[in-house]
Short mmCIF file of C-alpha atoms in Angstrom, two decimals:
data_model
loop_
_atom_site.label_atom_id
_atom_site.label_comp_id
_atom_site.label_asym_id
_atom_site.label_seq_id
_atom_site.Cartn_x
_atom_site.Cartn_y
_atom_site.Cartn_z
CA MET A 19 91.06 86.99 96.89
CA LYS A 20 90.47 87.80 100.37
CA ILE A 21 87.99 90.87 100.81
CA ILE A 22 89.32 92.44 104.03
CA TYR A 23 86.62 95.08 104.24
CA GLU A 24 83.96 96.55 102.37
CA ASP A 25 81.59 99.31 101.88
CA GLU A 26 80.00 101.80 99.54
CA HIS A 27 83.19 103.63 99.76
CA ILE A 28 86.25 101.89 100.07
CA LEU A 29 87.45 98.22 99.42
CA VAL A 30 90.04 96.59 101.22
CA ILE A 31 91.76 93.62 100.30
CA ASP A 32 94.67 91.18 100.89
CA LYS A 33 96.51 91.25 97.39
CA PRO A 34 98.26 88.37 96.41
CA ALA A 35 101.84 87.97 95.15
CA GLY A 36 102.52 88.11 91.48
CA ILE A 37 99.66 90.23 89.83
CA PRO A 38 100.56 93.56 89.38
CA VAL A 39 97.66 96.81 90.16
CA LEU A 40 97.86 97.91 87.09
CA PRO A 41 98.72 96.76 83.58
CA ASP A 42 102.32 95.99 82.80
CA GLY A 43 104.23 98.17 80.58
CA TRP A 44 105.83 95.39 78.76
CA GLU A 45 102.60 92.81 79.22
CA GLN A 46 99.33 94.80 78.40
CA ASP A 47 97.34 91.84 78.00
CA ALA A 48 98.55 90.19 81.16
CA PRO A 49 95.58 90.14 83.98
CA TYR A 50 96.20 92.80 86.57
CA LEU A 51 94.30 93.46 89.54
CA VAL A 52 92.08 96.70 89.08
CA LYS A 53 90.73 94.71 86.10
CA MET A 54 90.06 91.48 88.18
CA LEU A 55 88.11 93.53 90.80
CA GLU A 56 86.17 96.00 88.98
CA GLU A 57 84.24 93.28 87.32
CA ASP A 58 82.59 92.38 90.92
CA TYR A 59 82.63 95.66 92.31
CA GLY A 60 82.32 97.93 89.74
CA LYS A 61 84.92 101.40 89.43
CA LEU A 62 87.60 101.58 91.75
CA TRP A 63 89.82 104.24 92.20
CA VAL A 64 93.52 103.67 93.08
CA VAL A 65 95.10 105.11 96.18
CA HIS A 66 98.41 103.42 96.38
CA ARG A 67 100.56 100.78 95.00
CA LEU A 68 102.11 97.28 96.20
CA ASP A 69 104.74 96.43 93.93
CA LYS A 70 103.67 93.12 91.97
CA GLY A 71 105.39 90.63 93.90
CA THR A 72 104.24 92.17 97.11
CA SER A 73 101.43 90.83 98.93
CA GLY A 74 99.02 92.29 101.77
CA VAL A 75 96.58 95.13 102.66
CA MET A 76 95.45 97.37 99.79
CA ILE A 77 92.63 99.96 99.86
CA PHE A 78 90.43 101.20 96.97
CA ALA A 79 88.21 104.30 96.57
CA ARG A 80 84.50 103.20 95.13
CA GLY A 81 83.68 107.10 94.69
CA ALA A 82 85.78 110.29 93.53
CA GLU A 83 84.84 111.83 97.03
CA SER A 84 86.66 109.11 98.87
CA HIS A 85 89.23 108.68 96.42
CA ARG A 86 90.26 112.88 97.34
CA ALA A 87 90.06 112.17 100.99
CA LEU A 88 91.89 108.94 100.93
CA ASN A 89 94.59 110.71 98.71
CA THR A 90 95.09 113.31 100.78
CA GLN A 91 95.87 111.44 103.94
CA PHE A 92 98.84 109.21 101.74
CA GLU A 93 100.06 112.26 100.26
CA ASN A 94 100.24 114.25 103.99
CA HIS A 95 101.35 110.66 105.29
CA GLU A 96 99.01 110.25 107.42
CA ALA A 97 97.95 106.66 106.67
CA GLN A 98 99.98 104.39 108.33
CA LYS A 99 101.34 101.73 106.71
CA THR A 100 103.70 98.70 108.36
CA TYR A 101 105.09 95.94 106.42
CA HIS A 102 106.90 92.74 107.52
CA ALA A 103 110.09 92.14 105.28
CA ILE A 104 112.86 89.08 105.73
CA MET A 105 116.28 90.26 105.17
CA GLU A 106 119.22 88.34 104.39
CA GLY A 107 121.64 87.65 107.28
CA ASN A 108 121.45 89.43 110.61
CA PRO A 109 121.81 93.20 111.22
CA LYS A 110 124.01 94.51 113.97
CA TRP A 111 120.74 97.08 115.12
CA GLU A 112 117.90 95.85 116.50
CA GLU A 113 115.66 99.36 115.16
CA LYS A 114 117.38 101.72 112.20
CA VAL A 115 115.93 104.58 110.84
CA THR A 116 117.20 104.98 106.97
CA LYS A 117 116.86 108.01 105.25
CA PHE A 118 118.99 107.57 101.72
CA PRO A 119 117.51 109.91 99.07
CA LEU A 120 116.23 107.72 96.45
CA ARG A 121 116.38 108.10 92.69
CA ALA A 122 113.93 106.12 90.69
CA ASN A 123 113.67 104.73 87.02
CA VAL A 124 117.81 104.50 87.13
CA GLY A 125 119.06 102.46 84.15
CA LYS A 126 117.82 99.73 81.91
CA LYS A 127 116.05 97.34 84.54
CA HIS A 128 114.37 100.79 85.74
CA ARG A 129 115.47 100.49 89.66
CA THR A 130 115.38 102.90 92.44
CA ALA A 131 118.72 103.77 93.61
CA VAL A 132 120.00 106.23 96.37
CA ASP A 133 121.15 109.11 94.99
CA ASP A 134 122.53 111.90 97.67
CA LYS A 135 122.54 114.63 95.35
CA ASN A 136 119.16 114.05 93.27
CA GLY A 137 117.39 111.76 95.19
CA LYS A 138 113.88 112.40 96.51
CA PRO A 139 113.61 112.41 100.33
CA ALA A 140 112.82 108.52 101.74
CA GLU A 141 112.58 107.39 105.15
CA THR A 142 112.35 103.98 106.73
CA HIS A 143 111.77 102.53 110.07
CA PHE A 144 113.30 99.21 110.75
CA ARG A 145 112.48 97.29 113.60
CA VAL A 146 114.02 93.61 114.23
CA ILE A 147 111.17 91.29 115.15
CA LYS A 148 112.92 87.86 114.66
CA ARG A 149 116.32 86.64 114.15
CA TYR A 150 116.90 83.25 112.30
CA GLN A 151 120.11 81.68 111.30
CA GLU A 152 120.98 83.34 107.96
CA MET A 153 118.04 85.77 107.74
CA THR A 154 116.20 88.08 109.88
CA LEU A 155 112.13 88.68 110.33
CA VAL A 156 111.78 92.60 110.49
CA GLU A 157 108.85 95.41 110.69
CA ALA A 158 109.42 98.08 108.20
CA LYS A 159 107.46 101.62 108.71
CA PRO A 160 107.70 103.64 105.27
CA MET A 161 107.28 107.32 106.44
CA THR A 162 107.50 108.39 102.82
CA GLY A 163 106.49 106.62 99.43
CA ARG A 164 109.21 106.15 97.07
CA THR A 165 108.73 103.24 94.31
CA HIS A 166 110.81 100.06 95.74
CA GLN A 167 111.82 102.16 99.31
CA ILE A 168 111.77 99.41 101.75
CA ARG A 169 113.33 97.08 99.14
CA VAL A 170 116.15 99.45 98.37
CA HIS A 171 116.77 101.08 102.08
CA ALA A 172 116.76 97.42 102.92
CA TYR A 173 119.81 96.55 100.03
CA ALA A 174 121.38 99.88 101.11
CA LEU A 175 121.92 98.63 104.65
CA GLY A 176 123.43 95.52 103.36
CA HIS A 177 120.61 93.24 104.29
CA PRO A 178 118.29 92.94 100.73
CA LEU A 179 115.38 91.48 101.18
CA LEU A 180 114.92 87.50 100.75
CA GLY A 181 114.49 87.06 96.77
CA ASP A 182 114.91 90.22 95.82
CA VAL A 183 117.29 89.38 92.92
CA LEU A 184 116.75 93.32 91.22
CA TYR A 185 118.58 94.24 94.49
CA SER A 186 121.69 91.78 94.80
CA ALA A 187 120.10 89.20 96.88
CA GLN A 188 120.59 85.54 96.14
CA GLU A 189 118.32 83.41 93.89
CA THR A 190 116.61 80.89 96.35
CA TRP A 191 114.56 78.22 96.14
CA ILE A 192 113.17 79.52 99.65
CA ILE A 193 111.10 82.48 98.12
CA THR A 194 110.51 83.20 94.85
CA ARG A 195 109.64 87.08 95.16
CA PRO A 196 110.92 89.82 97.24
CA ALA A 197 109.93 88.88 100.96
CA LEU A 198 107.93 91.74 101.63
CA HIS A 199 104.19 91.79 102.64
CA ALA A 200 101.76 95.00 103.82
CA GLN A 201 100.77 93.93 107.25
CA SER A 202 98.64 96.56 108.48
CA LEU A 203 97.19 99.72 107.44
CA SER A 204 95.55 102.05 109.58
CA LEU A 205 93.91 105.51 108.27
CA ILE A 206 90.51 107.60 108.90
CA HIS A 207 87.54 106.19 107.43
CA PRO A 208 86.91 109.04 104.27
CA ILE A 209 83.32 109.46 105.09
CA THR A 210 82.63 108.50 108.45
CA ASN A 211 86.01 109.89 109.93
CA GLU A 212 86.25 106.78 112.01
CA ARG A 213 90.02 105.49 112.61
CA MET A 214 90.22 102.41 111.32
CA LYS A 215 93.18 99.56 111.14
CA PHE A 216 93.14 96.25 108.43
CA THR A 217 95.37 93.39 108.89
CA ALA A 218 96.48 90.58 106.52
CA PRO A 219 98.40 87.65 107.64
CA HIS A 220 101.82 86.01 106.11
CA PRO A 221 100.56 84.31 103.16
CA ALA A 222 101.85 80.90 102.70
CA ASP A 223 105.21 81.33 100.97
CA PHE A 224 106.61 83.95 103.22
CA GLU A 225 105.39 82.06 106.41
CA ASN A 226 107.23 78.91 104.69
CA ALA A 227 110.45 81.06 104.08
CA LEU A 228 110.46 81.90 107.88
CA LYS A 229 109.84 77.96 109.05
CA VAL A 230 112.98 76.80 106.57
CA GLN A 231 115.10 78.26 109.47
CA GLY A 232 112.26 78.22 112.34
#
């Protein structure tokens, strides 16, 4: 696992896809990210999460003071998160601001759903980076932090993420997970107050998916 940055207050990693951040409710004995990291770095505080199938930049606090400061930034939407995603098809727009309200844990599959009446406010900014024959690489910036937000907003726009079978994408051999990567994270260091930006390159499976139609 690649460590992007570390000091005595924070740990920033490039999370591989396929590993849950915390214990899975169905597989309590399966390996999870926090346990793996704490074996080498001691106690860590979770500030935000990435889905099991999502790769990319993730930050942990290494103390209670850092945890409080980082939590405040995330709660106030001051931490700037940028994702890269591969959508099925070709959207007609170049940029799109999506504000479908979302409700989590719907049905037996615990999906997140658009719910205009009971959903919580959610906002995602999409921008096309590159178009391919049957898919599109986009930048996605979530302004809120709802469960599966980018995935559901992409689905609601009619272009689910490649490989995201939970949200109606077709099964494909090109990639075996939702094509979503946390490309960068910009925030204020919880102790030094320095503005910092961390980035992670596309992992091999994500890059290979692009090359199939490149």
